[in-house]
CSV table of C-alpha atoms in Angstrom, one decimal:
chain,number,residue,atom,x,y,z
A,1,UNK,CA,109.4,117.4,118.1
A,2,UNK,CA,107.8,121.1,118.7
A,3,UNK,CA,107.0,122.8,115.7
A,4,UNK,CA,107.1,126.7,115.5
A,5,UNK,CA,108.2,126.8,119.4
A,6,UNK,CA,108.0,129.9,121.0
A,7,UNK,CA,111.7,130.2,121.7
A,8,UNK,CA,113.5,133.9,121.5
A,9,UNK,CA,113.2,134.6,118.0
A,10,UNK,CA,115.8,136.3,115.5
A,11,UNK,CA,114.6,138.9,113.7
A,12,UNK,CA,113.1,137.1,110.8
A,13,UNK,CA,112.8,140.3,108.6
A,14,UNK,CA,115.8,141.2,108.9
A,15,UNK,CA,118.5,141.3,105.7
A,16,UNK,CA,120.0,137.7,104.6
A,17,UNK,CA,123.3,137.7,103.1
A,18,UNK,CA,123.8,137.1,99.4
A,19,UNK,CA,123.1,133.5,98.3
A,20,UNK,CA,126.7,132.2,98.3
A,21,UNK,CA,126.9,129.4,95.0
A,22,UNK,CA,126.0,126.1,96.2
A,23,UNK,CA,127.8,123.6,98.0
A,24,UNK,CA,129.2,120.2,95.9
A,25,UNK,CA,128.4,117.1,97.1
A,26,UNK,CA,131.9,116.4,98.4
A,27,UNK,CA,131.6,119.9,100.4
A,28,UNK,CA,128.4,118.9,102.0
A,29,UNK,CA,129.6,115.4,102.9
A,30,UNK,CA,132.8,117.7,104.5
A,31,UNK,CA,130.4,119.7,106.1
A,32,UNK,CA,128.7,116.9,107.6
A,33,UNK,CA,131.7,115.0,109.0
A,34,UNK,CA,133.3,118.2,110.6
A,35,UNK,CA,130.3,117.9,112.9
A,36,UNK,CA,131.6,116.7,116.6
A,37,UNK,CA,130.1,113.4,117.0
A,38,UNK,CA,129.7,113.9,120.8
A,39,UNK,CA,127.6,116.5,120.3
A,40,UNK,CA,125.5,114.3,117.6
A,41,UNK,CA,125.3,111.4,119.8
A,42,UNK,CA,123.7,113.8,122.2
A,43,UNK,CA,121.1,115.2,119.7
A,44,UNK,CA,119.9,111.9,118.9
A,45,UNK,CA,119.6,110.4,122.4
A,46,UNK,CA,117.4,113.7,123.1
A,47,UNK,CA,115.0,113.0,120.1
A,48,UNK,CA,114.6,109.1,121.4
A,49,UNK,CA,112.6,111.0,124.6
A,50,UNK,CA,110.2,112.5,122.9
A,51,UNK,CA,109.4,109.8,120.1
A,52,UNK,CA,108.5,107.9,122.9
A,53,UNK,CA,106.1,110.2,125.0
A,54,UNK,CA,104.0,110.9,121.9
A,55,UNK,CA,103.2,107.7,121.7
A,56,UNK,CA,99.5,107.5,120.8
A,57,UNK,CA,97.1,105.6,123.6
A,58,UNK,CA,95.9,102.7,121.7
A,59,UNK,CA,92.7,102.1,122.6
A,60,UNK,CA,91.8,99.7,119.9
A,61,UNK,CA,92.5,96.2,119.3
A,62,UNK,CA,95.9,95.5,117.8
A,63,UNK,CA,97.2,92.3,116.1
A,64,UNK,CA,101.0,91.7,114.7
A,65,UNK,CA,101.4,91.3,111.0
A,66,UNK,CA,102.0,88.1,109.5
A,67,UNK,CA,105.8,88.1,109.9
A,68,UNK,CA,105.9,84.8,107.8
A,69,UNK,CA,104.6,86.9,104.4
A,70,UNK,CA,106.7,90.1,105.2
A,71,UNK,CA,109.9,88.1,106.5
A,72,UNK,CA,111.2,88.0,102.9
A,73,UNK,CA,115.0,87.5,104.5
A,74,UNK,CA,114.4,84.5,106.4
A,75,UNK,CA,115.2,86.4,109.5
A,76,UNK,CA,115.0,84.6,113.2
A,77,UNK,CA,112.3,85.8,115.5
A,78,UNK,CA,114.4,88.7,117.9
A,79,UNK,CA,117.6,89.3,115.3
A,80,UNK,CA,118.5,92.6,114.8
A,81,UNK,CA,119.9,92.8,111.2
A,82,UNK,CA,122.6,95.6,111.1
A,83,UNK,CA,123.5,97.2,107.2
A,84,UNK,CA,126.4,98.7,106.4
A,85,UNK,CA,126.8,102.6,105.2
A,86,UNK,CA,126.8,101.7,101.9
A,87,UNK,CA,123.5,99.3,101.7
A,88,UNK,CA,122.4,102.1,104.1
A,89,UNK,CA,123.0,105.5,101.6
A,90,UNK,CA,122.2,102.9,98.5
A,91,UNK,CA,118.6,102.2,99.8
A,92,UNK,CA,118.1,106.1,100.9
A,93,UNK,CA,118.8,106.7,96.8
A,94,UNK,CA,116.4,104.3,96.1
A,95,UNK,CA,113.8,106.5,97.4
A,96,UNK,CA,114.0,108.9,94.4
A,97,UNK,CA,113.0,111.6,96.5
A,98,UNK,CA,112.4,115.2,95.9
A,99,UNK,CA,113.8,116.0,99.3
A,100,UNK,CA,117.3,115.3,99.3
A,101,UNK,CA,118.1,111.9,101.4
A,102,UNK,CA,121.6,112.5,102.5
A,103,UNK,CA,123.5,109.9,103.9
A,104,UNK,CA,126.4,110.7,107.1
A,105,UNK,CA,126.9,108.9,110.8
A,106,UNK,CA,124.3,111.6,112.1
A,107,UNK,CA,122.0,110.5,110.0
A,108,UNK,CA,122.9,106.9,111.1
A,109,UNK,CA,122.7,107.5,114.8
A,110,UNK,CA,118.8,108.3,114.0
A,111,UNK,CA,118.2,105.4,112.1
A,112,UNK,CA,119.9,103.6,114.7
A,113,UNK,CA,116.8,104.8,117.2
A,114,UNK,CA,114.7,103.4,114.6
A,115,UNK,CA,116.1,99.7,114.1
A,116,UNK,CA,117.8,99.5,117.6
A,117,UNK,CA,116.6,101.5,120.2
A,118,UNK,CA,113.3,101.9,119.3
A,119,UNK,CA,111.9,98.6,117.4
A,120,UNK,CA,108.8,98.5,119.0
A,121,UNK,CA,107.8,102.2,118.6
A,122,UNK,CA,108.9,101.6,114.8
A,123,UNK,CA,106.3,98.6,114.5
A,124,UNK,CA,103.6,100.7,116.2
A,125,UNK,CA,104.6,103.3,113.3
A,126,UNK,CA,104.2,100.9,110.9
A,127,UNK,CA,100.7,100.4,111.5
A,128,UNK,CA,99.3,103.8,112.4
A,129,UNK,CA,101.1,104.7,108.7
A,130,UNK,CA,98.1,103.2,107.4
A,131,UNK,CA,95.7,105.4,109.1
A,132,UNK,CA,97.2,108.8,108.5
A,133,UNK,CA,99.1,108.3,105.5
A,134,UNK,CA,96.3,108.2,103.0
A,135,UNK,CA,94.8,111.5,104.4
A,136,UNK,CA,98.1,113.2,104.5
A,137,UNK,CA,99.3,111.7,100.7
A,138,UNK,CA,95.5,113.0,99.6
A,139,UNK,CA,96.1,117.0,100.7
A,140,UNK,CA,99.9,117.0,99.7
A,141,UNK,CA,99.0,115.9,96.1
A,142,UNK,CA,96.2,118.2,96.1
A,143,UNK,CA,98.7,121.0,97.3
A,144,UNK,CA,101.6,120.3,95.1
A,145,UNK,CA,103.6,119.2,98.0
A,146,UNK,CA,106.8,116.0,97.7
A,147,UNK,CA,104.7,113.5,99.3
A,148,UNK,CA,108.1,112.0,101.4
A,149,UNK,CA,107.0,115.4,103.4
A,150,UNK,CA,104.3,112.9,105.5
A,151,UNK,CA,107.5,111.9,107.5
A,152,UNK,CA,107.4,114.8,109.3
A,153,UNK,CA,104.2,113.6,111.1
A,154,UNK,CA,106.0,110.8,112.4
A,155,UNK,CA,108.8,113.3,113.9
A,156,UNK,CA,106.3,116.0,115.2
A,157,UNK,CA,104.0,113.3,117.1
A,158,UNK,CA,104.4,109.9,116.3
A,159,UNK,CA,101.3,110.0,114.8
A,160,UNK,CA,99.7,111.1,118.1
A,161,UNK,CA,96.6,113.5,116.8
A,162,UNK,CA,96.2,114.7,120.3
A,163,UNK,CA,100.0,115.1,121.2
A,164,UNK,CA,101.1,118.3,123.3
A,165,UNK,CA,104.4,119.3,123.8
A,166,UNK,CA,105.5,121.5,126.8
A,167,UNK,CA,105.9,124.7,124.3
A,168,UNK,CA,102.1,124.0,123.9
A,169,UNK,CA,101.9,123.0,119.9
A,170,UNK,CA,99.7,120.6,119.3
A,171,UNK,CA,97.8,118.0,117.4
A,172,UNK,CA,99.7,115.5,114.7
A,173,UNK,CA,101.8,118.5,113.3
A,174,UNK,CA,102.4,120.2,116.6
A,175,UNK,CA,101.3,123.6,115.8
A,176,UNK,CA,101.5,126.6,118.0
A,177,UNK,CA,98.2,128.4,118.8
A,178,UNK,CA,99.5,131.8,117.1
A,179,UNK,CA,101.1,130.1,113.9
A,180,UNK,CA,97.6,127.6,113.5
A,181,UNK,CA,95.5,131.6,114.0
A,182,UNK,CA,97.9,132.7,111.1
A,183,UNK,CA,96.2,130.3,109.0
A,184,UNK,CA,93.1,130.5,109.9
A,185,UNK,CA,92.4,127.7,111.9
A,186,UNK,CA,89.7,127.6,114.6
A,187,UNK,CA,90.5,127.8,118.0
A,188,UNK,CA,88.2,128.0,120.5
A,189,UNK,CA,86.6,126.8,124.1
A,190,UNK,CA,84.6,123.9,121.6
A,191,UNK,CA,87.3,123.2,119.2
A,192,UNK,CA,90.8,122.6,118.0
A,193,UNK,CA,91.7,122.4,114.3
A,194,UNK,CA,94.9,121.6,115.3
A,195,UNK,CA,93.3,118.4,116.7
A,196,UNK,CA,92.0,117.3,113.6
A,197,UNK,CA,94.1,115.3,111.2
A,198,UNK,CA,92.7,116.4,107.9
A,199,UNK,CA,92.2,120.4,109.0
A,200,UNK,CA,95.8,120.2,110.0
A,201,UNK,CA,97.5,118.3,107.6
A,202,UNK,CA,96.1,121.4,105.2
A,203,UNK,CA,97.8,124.0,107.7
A,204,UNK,CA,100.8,122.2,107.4
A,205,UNK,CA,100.7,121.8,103.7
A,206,UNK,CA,100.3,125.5,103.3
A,207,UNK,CA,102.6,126.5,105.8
A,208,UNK,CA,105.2,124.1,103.9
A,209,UNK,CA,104.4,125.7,100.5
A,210,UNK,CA,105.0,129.2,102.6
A,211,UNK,CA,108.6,128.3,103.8
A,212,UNK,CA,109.7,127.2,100.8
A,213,UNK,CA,108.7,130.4,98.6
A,214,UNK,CA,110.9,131.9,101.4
A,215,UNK,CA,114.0,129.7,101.1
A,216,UNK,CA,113.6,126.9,98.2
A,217,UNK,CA,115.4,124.4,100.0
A,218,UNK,CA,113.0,121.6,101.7
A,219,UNK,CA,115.9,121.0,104.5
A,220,UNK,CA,115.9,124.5,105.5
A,221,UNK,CA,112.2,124.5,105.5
A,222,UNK,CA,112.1,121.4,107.4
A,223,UNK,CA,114.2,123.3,110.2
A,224,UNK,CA,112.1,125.9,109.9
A,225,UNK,CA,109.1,123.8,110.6
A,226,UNK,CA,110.2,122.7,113.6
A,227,UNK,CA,112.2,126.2,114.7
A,228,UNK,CA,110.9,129.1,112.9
A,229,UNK,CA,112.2,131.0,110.0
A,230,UNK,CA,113.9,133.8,112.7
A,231,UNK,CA,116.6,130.9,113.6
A,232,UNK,CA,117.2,129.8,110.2
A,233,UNK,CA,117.7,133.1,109.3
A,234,UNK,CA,120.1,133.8,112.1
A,235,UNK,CA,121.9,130.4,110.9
A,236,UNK,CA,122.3,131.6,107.4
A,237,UNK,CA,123.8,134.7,108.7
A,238,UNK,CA,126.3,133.6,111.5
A,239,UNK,CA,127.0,131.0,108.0
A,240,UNK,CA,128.0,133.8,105.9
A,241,UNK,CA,125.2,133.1,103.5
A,242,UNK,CA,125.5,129.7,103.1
A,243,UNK,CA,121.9,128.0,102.6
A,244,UNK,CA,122.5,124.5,102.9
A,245,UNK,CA,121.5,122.4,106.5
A,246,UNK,CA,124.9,120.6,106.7
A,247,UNK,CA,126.4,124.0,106.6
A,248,UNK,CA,124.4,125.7,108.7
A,249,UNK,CA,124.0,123.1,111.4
A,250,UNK,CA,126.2,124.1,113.8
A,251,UNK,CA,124.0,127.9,114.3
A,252,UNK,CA,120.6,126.1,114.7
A,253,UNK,CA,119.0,125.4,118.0
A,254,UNK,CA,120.1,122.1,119.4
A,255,UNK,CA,117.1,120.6,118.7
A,256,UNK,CA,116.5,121.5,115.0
A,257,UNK,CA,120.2,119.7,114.8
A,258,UNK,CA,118.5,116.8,115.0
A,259,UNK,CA,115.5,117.4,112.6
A,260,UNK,CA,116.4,116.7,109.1
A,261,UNK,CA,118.5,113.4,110.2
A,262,UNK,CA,115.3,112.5,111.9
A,263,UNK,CA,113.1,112.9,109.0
A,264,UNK,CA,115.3,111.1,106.5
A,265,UNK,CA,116.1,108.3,109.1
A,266,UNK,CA,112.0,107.8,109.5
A,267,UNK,CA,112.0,107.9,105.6
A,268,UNK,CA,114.3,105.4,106.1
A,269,UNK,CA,112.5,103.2,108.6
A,270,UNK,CA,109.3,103.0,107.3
A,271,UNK,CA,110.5,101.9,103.3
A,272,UNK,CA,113.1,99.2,104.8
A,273,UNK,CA,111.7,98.0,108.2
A,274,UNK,CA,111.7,93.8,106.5
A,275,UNK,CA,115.5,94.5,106.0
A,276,UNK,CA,115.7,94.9,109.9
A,277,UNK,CA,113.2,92.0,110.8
A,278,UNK,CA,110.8,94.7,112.1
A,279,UNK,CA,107.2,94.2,110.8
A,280,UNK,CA,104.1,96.6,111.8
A,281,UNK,CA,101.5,95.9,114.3
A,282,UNK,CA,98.3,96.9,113.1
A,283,UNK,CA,95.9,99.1,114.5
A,284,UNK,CA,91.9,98.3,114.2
A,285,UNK,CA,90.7,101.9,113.5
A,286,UNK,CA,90.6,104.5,110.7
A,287,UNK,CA,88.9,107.9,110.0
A,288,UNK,CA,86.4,107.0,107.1
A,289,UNK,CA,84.8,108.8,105.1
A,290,UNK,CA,81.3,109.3,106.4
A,291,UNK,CA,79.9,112.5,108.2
A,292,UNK,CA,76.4,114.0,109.5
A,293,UNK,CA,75.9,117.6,109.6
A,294,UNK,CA,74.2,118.9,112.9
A,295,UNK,CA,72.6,122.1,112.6
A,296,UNK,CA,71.6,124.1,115.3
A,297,UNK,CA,72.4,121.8,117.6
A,298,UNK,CA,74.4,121.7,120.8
A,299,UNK,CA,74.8,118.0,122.2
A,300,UNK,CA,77.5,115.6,123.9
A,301,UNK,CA,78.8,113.2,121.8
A,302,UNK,CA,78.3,110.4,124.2
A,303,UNK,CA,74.6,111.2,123.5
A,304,UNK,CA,74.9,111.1,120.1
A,305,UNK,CA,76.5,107.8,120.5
A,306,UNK,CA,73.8,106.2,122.4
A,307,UNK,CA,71.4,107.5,120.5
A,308,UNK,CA,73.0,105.8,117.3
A,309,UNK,CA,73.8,102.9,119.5
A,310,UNK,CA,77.5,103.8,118.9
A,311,UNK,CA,80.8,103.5,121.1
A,312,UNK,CA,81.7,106.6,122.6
A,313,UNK,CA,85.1,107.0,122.7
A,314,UNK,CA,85.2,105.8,118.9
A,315,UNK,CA,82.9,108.8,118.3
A,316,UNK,CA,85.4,111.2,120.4
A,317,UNK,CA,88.3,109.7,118.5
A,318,UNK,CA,87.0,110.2,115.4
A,319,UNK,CA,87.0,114.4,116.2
A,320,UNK,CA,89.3,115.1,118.2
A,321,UNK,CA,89.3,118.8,118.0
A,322,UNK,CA,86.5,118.3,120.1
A,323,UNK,CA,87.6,119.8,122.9
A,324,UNK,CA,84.8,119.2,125.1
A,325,UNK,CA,83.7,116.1,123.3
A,326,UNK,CA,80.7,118.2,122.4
A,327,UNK,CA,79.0,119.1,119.5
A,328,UNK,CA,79.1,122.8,119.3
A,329,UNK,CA,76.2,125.1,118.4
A,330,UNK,CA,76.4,126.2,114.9
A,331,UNK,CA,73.2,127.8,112.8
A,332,UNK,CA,75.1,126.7,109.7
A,333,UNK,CA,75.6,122.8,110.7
A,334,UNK,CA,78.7,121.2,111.8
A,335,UNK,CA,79.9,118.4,110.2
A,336,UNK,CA,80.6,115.5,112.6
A,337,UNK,CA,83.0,112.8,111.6
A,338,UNK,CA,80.6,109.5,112.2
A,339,UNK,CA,80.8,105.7,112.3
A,340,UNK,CA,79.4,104.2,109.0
A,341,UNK,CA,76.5,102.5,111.4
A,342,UNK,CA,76.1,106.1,112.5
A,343,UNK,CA,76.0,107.8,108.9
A,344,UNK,CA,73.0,104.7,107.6
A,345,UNK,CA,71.1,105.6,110.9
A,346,UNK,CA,71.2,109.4,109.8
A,347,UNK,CA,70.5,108.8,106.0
A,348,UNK,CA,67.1,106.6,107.4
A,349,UNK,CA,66.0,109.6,109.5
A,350,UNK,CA,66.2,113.0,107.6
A,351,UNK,CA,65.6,115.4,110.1
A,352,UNK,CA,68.8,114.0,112.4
C-alpha cells in the first residue's frame, strides 16, 4: 500500500456535511453487501501485487518453526484448512478490538490472499512480526494508540523498512517526503527517518492520533492513512454526510477500497494462522537495544564495522536511514544503532 500518495487532492478544508446519526449494524452489513463483488474481486487481486513486491530481502538465516508444537489441529503437511463465515466473523470478535473488525465477503476475499493465495508471504509475516512488533507495540502504548493499529505495517510494506512505492513513500509506514517534513522528520542527502523503524513508527503514531482528532472513527482514519484526508472528505460528501467506511466505500479511490478489509484480514492472519496450517518462518535478526554515539565524526559504516570486527551489512541494516551507509558529521553526536559485540568494544574504549 502507498500511504499519503500524491494523487489530486480534494480540498480537505473545505465544509463536511452534518454528521448524519450512525449507521446500525444491520445498515452497515447492507452497506457492505450492496457492494458489486466484481469490482471487490478486483480490489483484492490488486493488493496481492503489491504485498508481494514489498517483500523484504532476507539476508539472514531463516529456519521454519516447529510445526509439530504449533500444529495444535493435527493438520497434514500442504492442507489448506478452509473456515466457514461464521468460525470466520466468530474469531474476528474474539479479538476484542478497539478498531472495529467487521466481518463481509470483501473482507473474506482478503483473508483469502492471506490463507490461499499468499501462504508463504503469510509465514514470512509471521516471523518478521517478531522483529517489528515489539518496537511498534512500545510507541503505540506510549502514544495512547489501539495497539491492533501495528497491522497496518504489514499493509503499507510487508514489514519491508526500506520499501518504496512508485508514489515515492517510503520506509515500513510508507510515508511521503512532504507528510514525513510535516512532522518533523529528517530528510536529507545522509539520512532518512522514514527509513528507520522506531523514528517512523513515532510519525505514524502521531499522525494516527492527528486523523482521528479530525474524524473519530479508526476506519476512516485508516483510509485516510493510506489516501489522505482530502478524499475522505470528498467521500463523506458525495455520501451525504455519512461517516462510516462501508458507506462511504463506493467514493474512495479504488485503492483505499481495499484498505480496511486488508487490515482486518492481516489482523486476521496473524492471530489464526495454526487454524490454516500456516506456521511462521523465523528470521535470525532484530534491532536491539544497544547504540554508540559518534561525535564529530564522519565515517562509512563498513569502516566502522571492521574496525569493531563487525559484519557490514548487519551494521547497514541496523540503520537504514542511512542513506549513504555513512555516518554523518554531527558536532552533537549521532547515535548509531550497533551490534552488542560493537556496543562492549565501545564501552572498553571511551574515546570511540
Amino acid at each position: 500500500a502507498r500511504a499519503q500518495q500524491p494523487q489530486p487532492q480534494a480540498p480537505a478544508d473545505a465544509p463536511l456535511p452534518a454528521p448524519v446519526p450512525a449507521p446500525t449494524a444491520q445498515e452497515v452489513r447492507g452497506a457492505a453487501a450492496q457492494i458489486p463483488q466484481a469490482e471487490a474481486i478486483a480490489v483484492a487481486a490488486s493488493m496481492d501485487s503489491l504485498w508481494l513486491a514489498f517483500q523484504a530481502d532476507l539476508r539472514y538465516a531463516q529456519r521454519a518453526a516447529n510445526t509439530a508444537s504449533l500444529n495444535k489441529y493435527g493438520y497434514a503437511p500442504g492442507y489448506v484448512p478452509r473456515a466457514t463465515p461464521q468460525e470466520v466473523e466468530a474469531r474476528l470478535k474474539d479479538l476484542c478490538a478497539v478498531v472495529p473488525m467487521d466481518y463481509n465477503p470483501i473482507v473474506q476475499r482478503f483473508i483469502d490472499a492471506y490463507t490461499v493465495r499468499l501462504r508463504p508471504l503469510t509465514s514470512r509475516l509471521l516471523g518478521q512480526q517478531y522483529i517489528y512488533f515489539p518496537i511498534i507495540e512500545e510507541i503505540f502504548d506510549r502514544e495512547g494508540l489501539p495497539q491492533e493499529l501495528k497491522y497496518l505495517a504489514v499493509i503499507e510494506s510487508a514489514f519491508n523498512p526500506r520499501a518504496r512505492s512508485w508514489a515515492g513513500a517510503a520506509g515500513l509506514w510508507q510515508f511521503m517526503h512532504g507528510t514525513a517534513k510535516m512532522f518533523n522528520a529528517r530528510i536529507d542527502s545522509y539520512v532518512d527517518e522514514r527509513l528507520d523503524p522506531h523514528k517512523a513508527t513515532l510519525l505514524a503514531a502521531r499522525y494516527l492520533k492527528s486523523m482521528y482528532k479530525v474524524y473519530g472513527d479508526w476506519h476512516l482514519v485508516i483510509a485516510a492513512y493510506n489516501c489522505g484526508p482530502g478524499w475522505v472528505n470528498r467521500a463523506i460528501r458525495r455520501a451525504g454526510g455519512k461517516r462510516n467506511f462501508w458507506q462511504i466505500w463506493p467514493y474512495l479511490p479504488r485503492e483505499t477500497r481495499g484498505y480496511v478489509p486488508s487490515f482486518i484480514a492481516a489482523a486476521y492472519a496473524l492471530n489464526y494462522y495454526a487454524e490454516h496450517n500456516i506456521y511462521p518462518v523465523w528470521v535470525d535478526f532484530a534491532y536491539g537495544t544497544d547504540y554508540v554515539t559518534l561525535q564529530g565524526v564522519k565515517a562509512p559504516l563498513d569502516r566502522l564495522a571492521a574496525l569493531a570486527g563487525v559484519d557490514a551489512q548487519l551494521l547497514a541494516d541496523l540503520n537504514p536511514e542511512l542513506k549513504l551507509k555513512e555516518v554523518p558529521y554531527s558536532s552533537a553526536g549521532y547515535r548509531l544503532r550497533v551490534p552488542a559485540a560493537m556496543a562492549e568494544l565501545a564501552a572498553a574504549v571511551p574515546d570511540t
